[in-house]
Tab-separated table of C-alpha atoms in Angstrom:
chain	number	residue	atom	x	y	z
A	17	MET	CA	108.410	123.606	80.645
A	18	VAL	CA	110.773	122.393	83.373
A	19	ASP	CA	114.505	122.630	82.655
A	20	ILE	CA	116.839	119.953	84.038
A	21	LYS	CA	119.067	122.791	85.325
A	22	GLN	CA	116.403	123.524	87.955
A	23	TYR	CA	117.501	120.339	89.769
A	24	GLY	CA	120.972	121.781	90.270
A	25	GLU	CA	124.572	120.803	89.658
A	26	VAL	CA	126.269	119.324	92.730
A	27	GLU	CA	129.483	117.582	93.648
A	28	THR	CA	128.924	113.970	94.715
A	29	ALA	CA	130.863	111.471	96.827
A	30	TRP	CA	130.233	108.555	94.442
A	31	CYS	CA	133.144	106.649	92.897
A	32	PRO	CA	134.061	107.649	89.325
A	33	GLY	CA	132.099	105.385	86.970
A	34	CYS	CA	129.401	104.543	89.537
A	35	GLY	CA	126.042	103.668	88.024
A	36	ASN	CA	124.380	106.133	90.387
A	37	PHE	CA	125.506	108.992	88.111
A	38	SER	CA	123.471	107.574	85.230
A	39	ILE	CA	120.461	106.903	87.440
A	40	ARG	CA	120.552	110.494	88.746
A	41	LYS	CA	120.737	111.769	85.162
A	42	ALA	CA	117.819	109.584	84.061
A	43	LEU	CA	115.736	110.589	87.084
A	44	ILE	CA	116.234	114.305	86.425
A	45	GLN	CA	115.383	113.840	82.750
A	46	ALA	CA	112.210	111.930	83.676
A	47	LEU	CA	111.169	114.639	86.158
A	48	ALA	CA	111.693	117.364	83.570
A	49	ASP	CA	109.865	115.377	80.885
A	50	SER	CA	106.986	114.921	83.380
A	51	ASP	CA	106.920	118.707	83.866
A	52	LEU	CA	107.540	118.304	87.598
A	53	GLU	CA	109.320	121.183	89.327
A	54	PRO	CA	111.615	120.567	92.335
A	55	HIS	CA	109.054	121.834	94.871
A	56	GLN	CA	106.477	119.319	93.563
A	57	ILE	CA	108.517	116.214	94.420
A	58	LEU	CA	109.779	114.493	97.558
A	59	LEU	CA	112.702	112.075	97.448
A	60	VAL	CA	112.845	109.629	100.373
A	61	SER	CA	115.764	107.314	101.064
A	62	GLY	CA	117.361	105.124	103.701
A	63	ILE	CA	121.083	104.484	104.064
A	64	GLY	CA	123.680	103.598	101.437
A	65	GLN	CA	125.422	105.022	98.388
A	66	ALA	CA	122.155	105.033	96.412
A	67	ALA	CA	120.400	106.635	99.368
A	68	LYS	CA	122.594	109.702	98.900
A	69	THR	CA	120.656	110.537	95.717
A	70	PRO	CA	118.270	113.013	97.472
A	71	HIS	CA	121.356	114.952	98.628
A	72	TYR	CA	122.332	115.535	95.032
A	73	LEU	CA	119.116	117.046	93.664
A	74	ARG	CA	117.509	120.361	94.463
A	75	CYS	CA	114.172	119.123	95.838
A	76	ASN	CA	112.285	118.201	99.025
A	77	CYS	CA	114.007	115.245	100.640
A	78	PHE	CA	113.895	112.939	103.653
A	79	ASN	CA	116.902	110.770	104.460
A	80	GLY	CA	115.914	108.270	107.155
A	81	LEU	CA	116.971	104.986	108.702
A	82	HIS	CA	118.413	101.993	106.885
A	83	GLY	CA	115.605	100.105	105.137
A	84	ARG	CA	112.899	102.539	106.199
A	85	SER	CA	112.361	104.619	103.079
A	86	MET	CA	108.981	103.082	102.232
A	87	PRO	CA	107.235	103.723	105.592
A	88	ALA	CA	108.287	107.380	105.448
A	89	ALA	CA	107.322	107.649	101.774
A	90	THR	CA	103.922	106.070	102.459
A	91	GLY	CA	103.189	108.471	105.308
A	92	ALA	CA	104.290	111.484	103.295
A	93	ARG	CA	102.133	110.504	100.343
A	94	LEU	CA	99.016	109.956	102.487
A	95	ALA	CA	99.560	113.261	104.307
A	96	ASN	CA	100.190	115.237	101.147
A	97	SER	CA	98.676	113.776	98.000
A	98	GLY	CA	99.838	116.888	96.181
A	99	LEU	CA	103.423	115.666	96.290
A	100	LYS	CA	104.992	113.247	93.829
A	101	VAL	CA	106.774	110.910	96.240
A	102	ILE	CA	109.770	108.856	95.122
A	103	ALA	CA	111.567	106.325	97.336
A	104	THR	CA	115.117	105.834	96.124
A	105	SER	CA	117.626	103.466	97.755
A	106	GLY	CA	119.757	100.453	96.994
A	107	ASP	CA	119.084	96.726	96.902
A	108	GLY	CA	120.463	96.219	100.408
A	109	CYS	CA	118.344	99.003	101.878
A	110	ASN	CA	115.154	98.120	99.997
A	111	TYR	CA	115.293	94.324	99.894
A	112	GLY	CA	117.507	93.500	102.920
A	113	GLU	CA	117.007	95.803	105.897
A	114	GLY	CA	113.755	97.039	104.336
A	115	GLY	CA	112.506	93.652	103.174
A	116	ASN	CA	109.407	93.585	105.346
A	117	HIS	CA	108.544	97.165	104.391
A	118	PHE	CA	109.010	96.223	100.740
A	119	LEU	CA	106.455	93.423	101.088
A	120	ALA	CA	104.023	95.729	102.917
A	121	ALA	CA	104.348	98.318	100.143
A	122	LEU	CA	103.579	95.684	97.489
A	123	ARG	CA	100.439	94.673	99.374
A	124	ARG	CA	99.210	98.237	99.885
A	125	ASN	CA	99.913	99.611	96.404
A	126	VAL	CA	100.326	103.152	97.725
A	127	ASN	CA	100.918	105.851	95.111
A	128	VAL	CA	104.718	106.015	95.395
A	129	THR	CA	107.438	105.426	92.815
A	130	MET	CA	110.161	103.127	94.114
A	131	LEU	CA	113.566	103.247	92.438
A	132	ALA	CA	115.823	100.398	93.560
A	133	HIS	CA	119.487	100.925	92.594
A	134	ASP	CA	120.328	97.226	92.312
A	135	ASN	CA	124.127	96.807	92.220
A	136	GLN	CA	123.980	93.395	93.933
A	137	ILE	CA	126.434	94.484	96.651
A	138	TYR	CA	126.649	96.654	99.768
A	139	GLY	CA	128.780	99.520	98.438
A	140	LEU	CA	128.783	101.943	101.367
A	141	THR	CA	130.196	99.290	103.711
A	142	LYS	CA	132.798	98.210	101.135
A	143	GLY	CA	131.528	95.122	99.411
A	144	GLN	CA	129.478	92.560	101.343
A	145	ALA	CA	126.963	90.391	99.473
A	146	SER	CA	123.460	91.852	99.265
A	147	PRO	CA	120.105	90.025	98.941
A	148	THR	CA	120.397	90.131	95.121
A	149	SER	CA	124.039	88.960	94.844
A	150	LEU	CA	124.260	85.997	92.496
A	151	GLU	CA	124.968	82.565	93.977
A	152	GLY	CA	128.690	81.773	93.836
A	153	MET	CA	129.756	85.440	93.574
A	154	HIS	CA	132.998	86.161	95.451
A	155	THR	CA	133.438	89.228	97.633
A	156	LYS	CA	135.963	90.200	100.317
A	157	ALA	CA	133.412	89.152	102.953
A	158	GLN	CA	132.416	85.968	101.078
A	159	PRO	CA	135.815	84.634	99.866
A	160	THR	CA	134.358	81.154	99.213
A	161	GLY	CA	131.405	82.598	97.334
A	162	VAL	CA	127.797	83.504	98.113
A	163	HIS	CA	125.864	80.416	99.194
A	164	SER	CA	122.369	81.952	99.402
A	165	TYR	CA	119.851	81.993	96.545
A	166	PRO	CA	119.355	85.564	95.247
A	167	PHE	CA	116.184	87.470	96.040
A	168	ASN	CA	114.167	88.291	92.901
A	169	PRO	CA	112.285	91.558	93.565
A	170	VAL	CA	110.716	91.697	90.103
A	171	ALA	CA	109.230	88.203	90.404
A	172	VAL	CA	107.910	88.961	93.898
A	173	ALA	CA	106.329	92.242	92.734
A	174	VAL	CA	104.685	90.617	89.718
A	175	SER	CA	103.437	87.690	91.800
A	176	MET	CA	101.757	90.175	94.169
A	177	HIS	CA	100.119	92.046	91.263
A	178	VAL	CA	101.843	95.382	91.845
A	179	GLY	CA	100.412	97.956	89.438
A	180	PHE	CA	103.652	98.816	87.614
A	181	VAL	CA	106.807	96.697	87.564
A	182	ALA	CA	109.812	97.505	85.385
A	183	ARG	CA	113.505	96.738	85.154
A	184	GLY	CA	116.010	99.281	83.832
A	185	PHE	CA	119.767	99.435	83.264
A	186	ALA	CA	122.057	102.291	84.269
A	187	GLY	CA	123.956	101.801	81.014
A	188	GLU	CA	120.835	102.769	79.011
A	189	VAL	CA	120.092	106.261	80.359
A	190	GLU	CA	117.524	107.379	77.788
A	191	HIS	CA	115.623	104.090	78.063
A	192	LEU	CA	115.748	104.295	81.870
A	193	ALA	CA	114.449	107.873	81.846
A	194	GLY	CA	111.484	106.678	79.801
A	195	LEU	CA	110.739	103.906	82.312
A	196	ILE	CA	110.919	106.312	85.258
A	197	LYS	CA	108.598	108.751	83.471
A	198	GLN	CA	106.035	105.965	82.981
A	199	ALA	CA	106.435	104.927	86.620
A	200	LEU	CA	105.819	108.491	87.814
A	201	ALA	CA	102.600	108.632	85.802
A	202	HIS	CA	101.221	105.372	87.238
A	203	PRO	CA	98.470	105.851	89.882
A	204	GLY	CA	99.695	103.311	92.412
A	205	LEU	CA	102.945	101.711	93.510
A	206	SER	CA	105.464	101.631	90.695
A	207	LEU	CA	108.691	99.662	91.077
A	208	VAL	CA	111.692	100.218	88.824
A	209	ASP	CA	114.478	97.788	89.678
A	210	ILE	CA	117.599	99.307	88.116
A	211	LEU	CA	120.602	97.156	87.227
A	212	GLN	CA	123.485	99.300	88.401
A	213	PRO	CA	127.137	98.203	88.088
A	214	CYS	CA	129.300	98.914	91.147
A	215	VAL	CA	132.745	99.537	89.648
A	216	SER	CA	134.521	99.331	93.023
A	217	PHE	CA	133.138	96.212	94.703
A	218	ASN	CA	131.161	94.093	92.224
A	219	LYS	CA	133.660	92.657	89.761
A	220	LEU	CA	131.142	90.180	88.297
A	221	ASN	CA	128.144	92.244	87.139
A	222	THR	CA	130.043	94.898	85.179
A	223	TYR	CA	128.777	97.251	82.467
A	224	GLN	CA	130.156	94.816	79.862
A	225	TRP	CA	128.496	91.835	81.589
A	226	TYR	CA	125.131	93.554	81.383
A	227	LYS	CA	125.593	94.937	77.852
A	228	GLU	CA	126.148	91.397	76.586
A	229	ARG	CA	122.862	90.280	78.123
A	230	VAL	CA	120.188	92.971	78.339
A	231	TYR	CA	117.553	93.373	75.634
A	232	LYS	CA	114.678	95.844	75.430
A	233	LEU	CA	111.082	94.707	75.651
A	234	GLY	CA	108.931	96.326	72.997
A	235	GLU	CA	111.951	97.018	70.758
A	236	GLU	CA	113.928	93.797	70.556
A	237	ALA	CA	111.142	91.488	71.764
A	238	GLU	CA	107.352	91.739	71.809
A	239	HIS	CA	105.664	91.718	75.211
A	240	ASP	CA	102.234	92.644	76.526
A	241	PRO	CA	102.725	94.030	80.084
A	242	ALA	CA	99.080	93.211	80.854
A	243	ASP	CA	99.820	89.483	80.386
A	244	TRP	CA	100.562	88.289	83.944
A	245	ASP	CA	101.686	84.793	82.891
A	246	ALA	CA	104.196	86.230	80.414
A	247	ALA	CA	105.367	88.740	83.014
A	248	ILE	CA	106.064	85.977	85.521
A	249	ARG	CA	108.127	84.083	82.944
A	250	LEU	CA	110.110	87.219	82.075
A	251	SER	CA	110.715	88.047	85.729
A	252	TYR	CA	112.703	84.822	86.059
A	253	GLU	CA	114.777	85.418	82.916
A	254	PHE	CA	118.114	86.480	84.400
A	255	GLY	CA	121.195	84.820	82.974
A	256	GLU	CA	122.399	84.740	79.397
A	257	ARG	CA	119.546	87.134	78.514
A	258	ILE	CA	117.999	89.786	80.770
A	259	PRO	CA	114.892	91.721	79.670
A	260	ILE	CA	114.642	95.437	80.492
A	261	GLY	CA	111.486	97.505	80.103
A	262	VAL	CA	107.969	97.394	81.512
A	263	ILE	CA	107.421	93.840	82.776
A	264	TYR	CA	103.903	94.132	84.187
A	265	THR	CA	101.084	96.645	84.614
A	266	ASN	CA	97.516	96.545	85.854
A	267	ASP	CA	94.823	98.975	86.992
A	268	ARG	CA	94.647	97.831	90.618
A	269	PRO	CA	93.288	100.726	92.768
A	270	ALA	CA	95.912	102.661	94.693
A	271	PHE	CA	95.898	102.459	98.500
A	272	ASP	CA	95.126	106.198	98.631
A	273	SER	CA	91.774	105.690	96.900
A	274	TYR	CA	90.323	103.892	99.953
A	275	PHE	CA	90.404	107.071	102.068
A	276	PRO	CA	87.537	109.457	101.120
A	277	VAL	CA	89.089	112.226	103.231
A	278	LEU	CA	91.848	112.477	100.643
A	279	ASP	CA	89.252	113.430	98.005
A	280	LYS	CA	89.137	116.870	99.649
A	281	GLY	CA	92.794	117.435	98.832
A	282	PRO	CA	96.064	116.944	100.707
A	283	LEU	CA	95.676	116.474	104.475
A	284	ALA	CA	98.559	118.884	104.884
A	285	THR	CA	96.433	121.740	103.492
A	286	GLN	CA	93.026	120.836	105.003
A	287	GLU	CA	91.749	122.791	108.003
A	288	VAL	CA	91.781	120.893	111.291
A	289	ASP	CA	88.317	119.988	112.647
A	290	TYR	CA	89.045	120.686	116.318
A	291	GLY	CA	85.514	119.645	117.335
A	292	ALA	CA	85.948	116.192	115.850
A	293	MET	CA	89.415	115.907	117.381
A	294	GLN	CA	88.030	116.787	120.830
A	295	LYS	CA	85.365	114.073	120.504
A	296	VAL	CA	88.091	111.520	119.817
A	297	LEU	CA	90.092	112.705	122.824
A	298	ASP	CA	86.989	112.669	125.029
A	299	SER	CA	86.246	109.076	124.017
A	300	TYR	CA	89.382	107.982	125.891
A	301	CYS	CA	88.421	109.764	129.136
């Protein structure tokens, strides 16, 4: 049985009260509950406060360019199907700079768990509006308010029939750990969009703001995640009430399943067929 202490105790550079602390705690609990040891996982991130998460766990990690966590995660998963690959970054990194890669990941349905720390603000660069900032929200960079309609990643993921779509809340650590555990077990792309208050730069979507609105699917309201129509309706519920839990699931085949070579085990551990490689090289002569 894996102990959470195996993931280490580290000093972080996050602001006191940051929602990233709770997300880190929930992630470690989910990994331990899934009986995954540090050497069995790979955390991939881009740039941002959330993207520092791989620095603060004892595990394999890859910290790449802004918005590019999913391409690296996809490649790592296809090269080594023995790894549990988790892409973890913020809403700006995943949905802004990485927006096109996010859409490509939804289409492919590769076997990666995507954790989006959604604080609706760019925290690392001190408080500019992000793709998920609510319309009318005031920031130092948008003193007259945000005039763009917010991106809805949950609705987009459900509309594209992603295999596992959930929304969690950093203020509900135990519930969030349960969602991440389910996401890790899903054989295909699993998205967990995590509502994460930014205590320094987002003065609108605070812990109290969320606590007055969130309710748990399956506990405080019935919902069948296999019902796509109901999932679409729930994905747009974001105002006076905000559902958290598993929004949508299906059994769509994972991208990995279309490559028979992966049936032999991870590419990283298969012997190289130098004869076949030479034939490919010769074909270009």
